[in-house]
Every structure is written in C-alpha cells, then in structure tokens.
C-alpha cells in the first residue's frame, strides 16, 4: 500500500528506491521512539499540485526536533523543495507526505550524535471515509504535559495514540476521544476536536494536545466566515447536549461525528456548522474561492 518496487524516497541527501533503502537496527528511534515526524497532504488544485500548509508543517518538524534536542540541519525552504521533488519523481498529486527525522545507533539515553532524514509519499484517500464517525471516550488519557513536549510530534508519543485507537476499534467504534489528565476533552488519537453548541464552536485549549495545523486553519476559516469559536476546557458531560462535533487533522481533514459513546449528537451532520467549515476547508486546500460557501 505504501510503496512498490518503483517507489522513490528521499534518504539523507539522495533520492533512492524505497526497496533499496536501509536503516540501522541499532537506531535510537527504533528502540526508544526518539525521532520526529510530520504528516502532510498534497492536493491536485486549480493551480497544479500544491502541498497544503507546507511551510507550517516543516516549521513544526524543525520545532519538534528543537524541543527534544535532536540536531536537525535542514531549512524549511529546502524541505519544501525536497517534498515537491519527491512528488514529481513518484508522479504523485493527491497524496500524503511523511518526513521522518530519525537517529543513528545509540543504545544509551543520551542525545543522539547522528541524525538522519527520510521523506516518502504515497497516494492516500480519506482517512475516515465519508460517513460521520462513531467515537468512544477512551480509557487512555493524554499524557501529562510535564512528562513530554506536547507541542512536538515525536514518534514515541504515538504509543498512547495507537493504544487508544486499537481499544476503540476492539470496542466496535471508528475512533477514540481522549481526555486529558484533568478529565477535560483532549483530542482524538490523530486529530483535534471541535464541538458546536447554540451557534458557537468550542475547541480545547492548547496544553494537552498537539497544536494541529488543521485546527489553526479552522480557527482562521471561522474568523473569515464570522463563525464564533471559543478555545476553552470542555467537560465530557457537555457532549450530551452538544449540537454537533467534528475532528480536524491533515489526514482526517474535517470529519463529522455522529455519536460519542453511542449517544448521538443533536443535529444531523448535514445541518451542522461543521459542514460549512468542511466545505470551506475543501475550497482552501483545492485553492478554490470561498465564494460558493453558503451560510
Ligand atoms: N493530534 C494528533 C495527536 C495528531 O497526530 C494530529 C495529526 N498530525 C493532529 C492532532 C492534527 O494535526 P494536524 O492538523 O497538524 O494534522
């Protein structure tokens, strides 16, 4: 699914075939989850293939590395150029781009000496499909912000997210919604959360969640469309009277939620503010004008 015998990836300064790429089994990233990555989408837009929010994603990659002390030399502009070359070499347009900064052989718990960059891409359809999602409140909490760098997209952090998703699937749900350690709504394992109530959108404040680039895009869209948004702590009990809710993420895009813990939200997804945001988001990634969005 991710690569074939012809797929090209970028590895430490060179474009090579994915099947010829090797890594060190003594890598600190493999053993201890000490690495950083990004998830980026490219779209076939009105103006050709465009990487959505390329600058923001590669800036976050560099920031993730800096936050945990991984020395990473690439400039943002250089990374954007590599990503576009990668798409061209693989003849990709609508696709998902995955840069990974990983460390060399190091069995100790000290800062790595050797740091490497791999970047690959593949065609990826909707992460969640078209149907509004059935979520459950996870038994797995978001990590304590005093134990990790919450703003960093670090490989090892994702054990928490895999546990939450796996549990949700075993319980028969599409995905999970994780609470923070104070019991407020945090985020889904790979996406941020928004809730609609009485014409206002609410989303959890930063601190216990990954500051999503799509979350920020939605905040900007709402400012343009005059949809009021409040960033604040959300109690799980509030979900019972919420009108609607949705997830935001590069992979998930804007994904409507049908029910949480089998309790349906008040409005049909089609009648929610989320649909307007979803439409506007689609216009933005495809570089179409917002003009036909009706609110
Ligand atoms: N939270 C988590 C835990 C994620 O992995 C992601 C996906 N990167 C998001 C939120 C959404 O972030 P973004 O909108 O930047 O893709």
Short mmCIF file of C-alpha atoms and ligand atoms in Angstrom, two decimals:
data_model
loop_
_atom_site.label_atom_id
_atom_site.label_comp_id
_atom_site.label_asym_id
_atom_site.label_seq_id
_atom_site.Cartn_x
_atom_site.Cartn_y
_atom_site.Cartn_z
CA UNK A 1 0.00 0.00 0.00
CA UNK A 2 2.76 2.47 0.86
CA UNK A 3 5.34 1.58 -1.75
CA UNK A 4 6.04 -0.61 -4.73
CA UNK A 5 9.30 -1.72 -6.30
CA UNK A 6 9.37 1.58 -8.26
CA UNK A 7 8.73 4.00 -5.38
CA UNK A 8 11.39 6.64 -4.79
CA UNK A 9 12.10 8.13 -1.37
CA UNK A 10 14.50 10.74 -0.07
CA UNK A 11 17.16 9.47 2.28
CA UNK A 12 19.95 11.68 3.60
CA UNK A 13 20.55 13.81 0.58
CA UNK A 14 19.67 11.28 -2.13
CA UNK A 15 16.58 10.05 -3.91
CA UNK A 16 16.70 6.26 -3.98
CA UNK A 17 14.30 3.37 -4.45
CA UNK A 18 12.33 2.52 -1.31
CA UNK A 19 13.24 -1.15 -1.76
CA UNK A 20 16.96 -0.25 -1.69
CA UNK A 21 16.71 1.90 1.45
CA UNK A 22 18.20 0.54 4.66
CA UNK A 23 18.19 1.62 8.25
CA UNK A 24 20.29 0.81 11.28
CA UNK A 25 18.69 -1.73 13.61
CA UNK A 26 20.62 -0.09 16.45
CA UNK A 27 18.82 3.21 15.83
CA UNK A 28 17.78 5.08 18.96
CA UNK A 29 14.49 5.92 17.24
CA UNK A 30 13.65 2.25 16.71
CA UNK A 31 14.45 1.28 20.29
CA UNK A 32 13.20 4.25 22.28
CA UNK A 33 10.89 6.21 19.95
CA UNK A 34 13.21 9.22 19.88
CA UNK A 35 12.54 10.81 16.49
CA UNK A 36 10.22 13.38 14.94
CA UNK A 37 7.87 13.26 12.00
CA UNK A 38 5.14 15.08 10.09
CA UNK A 39 2.02 14.17 8.17
CA UNK A 40 1.40 16.46 5.20
CA UNK A 41 -1.05 16.36 2.32
CA UNK A 42 -0.67 17.48 -1.26
CA UNK A 43 -3.68 18.18 -3.46
CA UNK A 44 -4.35 18.42 -7.15
CA UNK A 45 -5.53 22.04 -7.05
CA UNK A 46 -6.81 24.57 -9.57
CA UNK A 47 -3.16 25.67 -9.87
CA UNK A 48 -1.43 22.30 -10.11
CA UNK A 49 -0.11 20.05 -7.33
CA UNK A 50 0.16 22.01 -4.10
CA UNK A 51 1.40 20.91 -0.68
CA UNK A 52 -1.11 22.30 1.82
CA UNK A 53 0.50 24.39 4.60
CA UNK A 54 3.95 23.11 3.61
CA UNK A 55 5.71 25.90 5.48
CA UNK A 56 3.76 25.28 8.70
CA UNK A 57 4.39 21.52 8.63
CA UNK A 58 8.13 21.74 8.04
CA UNK A 59 8.44 24.51 10.64
CA UNK A 60 6.69 22.20 13.11
CA UNK A 61 9.09 19.39 12.19
CA UNK A 62 12.06 21.64 12.93
CA UNK A 63 10.41 22.81 16.15
CA UNK A 64 9.68 19.23 17.25
CA UNK A 65 13.38 18.40 16.82
CA UNK A 66 14.50 21.53 18.65
CA UNK A 67 12.11 20.89 21.54
CA UNK A 68 13.55 17.45 22.28
CA UNK A 69 17.15 18.28 21.36
CA UNK A 70 17.54 16.49 18.05
CA UNK A 71 20.01 18.49 15.95
CA UNK A 72 18.37 18.88 12.56
CA UNK A 73 20.14 20.94 9.93
CA UNK A 74 17.62 21.34 7.11
CA UNK A 75 15.99 24.71 6.41
CA UNK A 76 12.22 24.84 5.88
CA UNK A 77 12.53 26.04 2.28
CA UNK A 78 14.93 23.18 1.49
CA UNK A 79 12.47 20.66 2.93
CA UNK A 80 9.64 22.06 0.83
CA UNK A 81 11.75 21.71 -2.32
CA UNK A 82 12.61 18.09 -1.43
CA UNK A 83 8.91 17.34 -0.92
CA UNK A 84 7.95 18.75 -4.33
CA UNK A 85 10.79 16.82 -6.00
CA UNK A 86 9.64 13.66 -4.26
CA UNK A 87 6.11 14.11 -5.63
CA UNK A 88 7.41 14.71 -9.14
CA UNK A 89 9.71 11.68 -9.05
CA UNK A 90 6.83 9.48 -7.96
CA UNK A 91 4.32 11.09 -10.28
CA UNK A 92 2.06 11.87 -7.31
CA UNK A 93 -0.53 14.58 -6.92
CA UNK A 94 -3.26 13.87 -4.32
CA UNK A 95 -1.01 12.30 -1.74
CA UNK A 96 0.34 12.14 1.78
CA UNK A 97 3.92 13.10 2.57
CA UNK A 98 5.79 11.67 5.53
CA UNK A 99 9.11 13.17 6.61
CA UNK A 100 10.82 11.31 9.44
CA UNK A 101 13.83 12.58 11.36
CA UNK A 102 15.47 9.58 12.96
CA UNK A 103 18.60 8.91 14.95
CA UNK A 104 21.59 6.67 14.43
CA UNK A 105 22.91 3.81 16.55
CA UNK A 106 22.70 4.78 20.21
CA UNK A 107 21.70 2.38 22.93
CA UNK A 108 22.06 4.97 25.66
CA UNK A 109 19.50 7.53 26.75
CA UNK A 110 21.67 10.49 25.75
CA UNK A 111 21.17 12.99 22.93
CA UNK A 112 21.88 11.40 19.54
CA UNK A 113 25.08 12.15 17.59
CA UNK A 114 23.81 11.08 14.19
CA UNK A 115 20.53 12.40 12.83
CA UNK A 116 19.00 11.37 9.51
CA UNK A 117 16.10 12.46 7.30
CA UNK A 118 13.81 10.17 5.37
CA UNK A 119 10.92 11.53 3.32
CA UNK A 120 8.41 9.40 1.48
CA UNK A 121 4.96 9.88 -0.07
CA UNK A 122 2.05 7.78 -1.17
CA UNK A 123 -1.46 8.12 -2.50
CA UNK A 124 -3.87 8.26 0.38
CA UNK A 125 -7.61 8.62 0.21
CA UNK A 126 -9.81 9.89 3.04
CA UNK A 127 -8.51 8.67 6.41
CA UNK A 128 -12.00 8.19 7.86
CA UNK A 129 -14.20 7.87 4.76
CA UNK A 130 -17.34 9.97 4.25
CA UNK A 131 -19.62 8.69 6.99
CA UNK A 132 -19.85 10.64 10.26
CA UNK A 133 -17.88 8.87 12.95
CA UNK A 134 -18.90 6.86 15.96
CA UNK A 135 -16.41 7.70 18.71
CA UNK A 136 -15.93 6.45 22.24
CA UNK A 137 -14.29 8.11 25.20
CA UNK A 138 -11.00 6.29 25.58
CA UNK A 139 -9.78 4.71 28.78
CA UNK A 140 -6.36 6.07 27.73
CA UNK A 141 -5.68 9.66 28.83
CA UNK A 142 -3.48 12.15 27.05
CA UNK A 143 -0.01 12.18 28.63
CA UNK A 144 0.91 14.57 31.41
CA UNK A 145 2.39 17.69 29.74
CA UNK A 146 5.10 17.67 32.41
CA UNK A 147 6.40 14.34 31.14
CA UNK A 148 6.69 15.10 27.40
CA UNK A 149 6.87 18.01 24.98
CA UNK A 150 3.23 18.14 23.97
CA UNK A 151 3.78 20.51 21.03
CA UNK A 152 6.32 18.15 19.48
CA UNK A 153 5.30 15.46 17.02
CA UNK A 154 7.63 12.82 18.38
CA UNK A 155 7.49 9.18 17.28
CA UNK A 156 7.42 7.64 20.78
CA UNK A 157 4.44 9.76 21.85
CA UNK A 158 2.29 7.74 19.47
CA UNK A 159 2.22 4.60 21.63
CA UNK A 160 -0.52 6.43 23.56
CA UNK A 161 -2.42 7.12 20.34
CA UNK A 162 -2.11 3.56 18.98
CA UNK A 163 -3.40 2.14 22.27
CA UNK A 164 -6.41 4.47 22.17
CA UNK A 165 -7.27 3.73 18.52
CA UNK A 166 -6.84 -0.01 18.97
CA UNK A 167 -9.07 -0.03 22.04
CA UNK A 168 -11.78 1.94 20.19
CA UNK A 169 -11.71 -0.49 17.24
CA UNK A 170 -11.89 -3.53 19.54
CA UNK A 171 -14.93 -1.94 21.19
CA UNK A 172 -16.56 -1.51 17.76
CA UNK A 173 -16.09 2.26 17.35
CA UNK A 174 -14.49 4.16 14.48
CA UNK A 175 -12.09 6.07 16.70
CA UNK A 176 -11.42 7.35 20.20
CA UNK A 177 -11.65 10.65 22.02
CA UNK A 178 -9.07 11.01 24.76
CA UNK A 179 -9.45 13.07 27.91
CA UNK A 180 -6.59 14.99 29.50
CA UNK A 181 -5.39 14.26 33.00
CA UNK A 182 -7.84 16.79 34.44
CA UNK A 183 -10.76 14.96 32.82
CA UNK A 184 -11.43 17.50 30.06
CA UNK A 185 -11.76 16.57 26.39
CA UNK A 186 -8.33 16.43 24.78
CA UNK A 187 -8.25 15.12 21.23
CA UNK A 188 -8.63 12.06 19.05
CA UNK A 189 -5.52 9.93 18.51
CA UNK A 190 -4.71 11.66 15.22
CA UNK A 191 -6.94 14.72 15.12
CA UNK A 192 -8.19 17.71 17.13
CA UNK A 193 -11.74 18.16 18.36
CA UNK A 194 -14.44 20.84 17.83
CA UNK A 195 -17.95 20.94 19.29
CA UNK A 196 -20.96 23.06 18.23
CA UNK A 197 -23.45 24.43 20.75
CA UNK A 198 -26.04 27.18 20.09
CA UNK A 199 -24.24 28.56 17.03
CA UNK A 200 -20.80 28.66 18.66
CA UNK A 201 -17.87 26.30 18.11
CA UNK A 202 -15.76 25.21 21.07
CA UNK A 203 -12.35 23.55 20.94
CA UNK A 204 -9.98 22.52 23.75
CA UNK A 205 -7.20 24.97 24.64
CA UNK A 206 -3.59 24.06 23.87
CA UNK A 207 -1.51 22.36 26.54
CA UNK A 208 -2.58 18.72 26.47
CA UNK A 209 -2.98 18.34 22.71
CA UNK A 210 -0.94 18.57 19.55
CA UNK A 211 -1.41 22.11 18.17
CA UNK A 212 -2.90 20.97 14.89
CA UNK A 213 -2.27 22.88 11.70
CA UNK A 214 -5.79 21.98 10.56
CA UNK A 215 -7.15 23.22 13.91
CA UNK A 216 -5.49 26.56 13.26
CA UNK A 217 -6.80 26.56 9.67
CA UNK A 218 -10.32 26.02 11.03
CA UNK A 219 -9.89 28.89 13.51
CA UNK A 220 -8.87 31.11 10.57
CA UNK A 221 -11.78 29.92 8.40
CA UNK A 222 -14.22 30.65 11.24
CA UNK A 223 -12.81 34.17 11.62
CA UNK A 224 -13.38 34.76 7.90
CA UNK A 225 -16.89 33.27 7.95
CA UNK A 226 -17.91 35.03 11.18
CA UNK A 227 -18.48 31.75 12.99
CA UNK A 228 -17.74 32.36 16.68
CA UNK A 229 -15.15 29.97 18.17
CA UNK A 230 -14.11 29.71 21.80
CA UNK A 231 -11.00 27.87 22.98
CA UNK A 232 -11.71 26.52 26.45
CA UNK A 233 -11.79 23.38 28.60
CA UNK A 234 -14.69 21.10 27.61
CA UNK A 235 -16.18 18.65 30.09
CA UNK A 236 -17.26 15.27 28.67
CA UNK A 237 -20.78 15.83 30.15
CA UNK A 238 -21.17 18.78 27.76
CA UNK A 239 -21.12 16.40 24.80
CA UNK A 240 -24.58 15.15 25.72
CA UNK A 241 -26.19 18.47 24.86
CA UNK A 242 -23.81 19.41 22.02
CA UNK A 243 -25.45 20.13 18.67
CA UNK A 244 -22.64 18.62 16.61
CA UNK A 245 -18.93 17.90 16.66
CA UNK A 246 -16.08 17.16 14.28
CA UNK A 247 -12.42 16.20 14.10
CA UNK A 248 -9.70 18.14 12.30
CA UNK A 249 -6.39 16.83 11.01
CA UNK A 250 -4.24 16.65 7.92
CA UNK A 251 -5.17 13.02 7.34
CA UNK A 252 -8.72 13.23 8.74
CA UNK A 253 -9.37 16.66 7.16
CA UNK A 254 -12.77 17.74 8.58
CA UNK A 255 -14.55 14.61 9.77
CA UNK A 256 -18.07 14.81 11.19
CA UNK A 257 -19.00 12.90 14.34
CA UNK A 258 -22.30 11.04 14.58
CA UNK A 259 -22.16 9.84 18.17
CA UNK A 260 -19.90 9.67 21.22
CA UNK A 261 -20.19 6.62 23.46
CA UNK A 262 -23.21 5.61 21.35
CA UNK A 263 -25.05 8.85 22.25
CA UNK A 264 -25.96 10.67 19.03
CA UNK A 265 -25.27 14.38 18.71
CA UNK A 266 -28.36 16.61 18.48
CA UNK A 267 -28.05 17.72 14.85
CA UNK A 268 -27.60 15.72 11.69
CA UNK A 269 -24.08 16.30 10.35
CA UNK A 270 -25.56 17.79 7.16
CA UNK A 271 -27.25 20.55 9.21
CA UNK A 272 -24.24 21.41 11.36
CA UNK A 273 -21.76 24.29 11.30
CA UNK A 274 -19.13 21.65 10.66
CA UNK A 275 -20.42 21.14 7.12
CA UNK A 276 -19.81 24.81 6.33
CA UNK A 277 -16.30 24.54 7.75
CA UNK A 278 -15.73 21.30 5.82
CA UNK A 279 -16.79 22.95 2.58
CA UNK A 280 -14.58 25.99 3.21
CA UNK A 281 -11.64 23.74 4.09
CA UNK A 282 -12.11 21.81 0.85
CA UNK A 283 -12.09 25.10 -1.07
CA UNK A 284 -8.92 26.20 0.67
CA UNK A 285 -6.92 23.01 0.05
CA UNK A 286 -8.03 22.99 -3.59
CA UNK A 287 -7.30 26.72 -3.92
CA UNK A 288 -10.87 27.46 -4.96
CA UNK A 289 -12.54 30.65 -3.83
CA UNK A 290 -14.82 30.56 -0.78
CA UNK A 291 -17.49 32.35 -2.75
CA UNK A 292 -19.92 29.48 -3.15
CA UNK A 293 -19.98 28.62 0.54
CA UNK A 294 -23.49 29.40 1.71
CA UNK A 295 -24.03 30.14 5.39
N1 LIG B 1 -3.47 15.47 17.18
C1 LIG B 1 -2.65 14.45 16.94
C2 LIG B 1 -2.26 13.57 18.08
C3 LIG B 1 -2.18 14.20 15.65
O1 LIG B 1 -1.36 13.17 15.41
C4 LIG B 1 -2.59 15.04 14.60
C5 LIG B 1 -2.13 14.77 13.21
N2 LIG B 1 -0.88 15.38 12.97
C6 LIG B 1 -3.44 16.11 14.91
C7 LIG B 1 -3.87 16.30 16.20
C8 LIG B 1 -3.87 17.07 13.84
O2 LIG B 1 -2.77 17.85 13.47
P1 LIG B 1 -2.66 18.50 12.02
O3 LIG B 1 -3.91 19.24 11.81
O4 LIG B 1 -1.47 19.36 12.12
O5 LIG B 1 -2.50 17.37 11.06
#
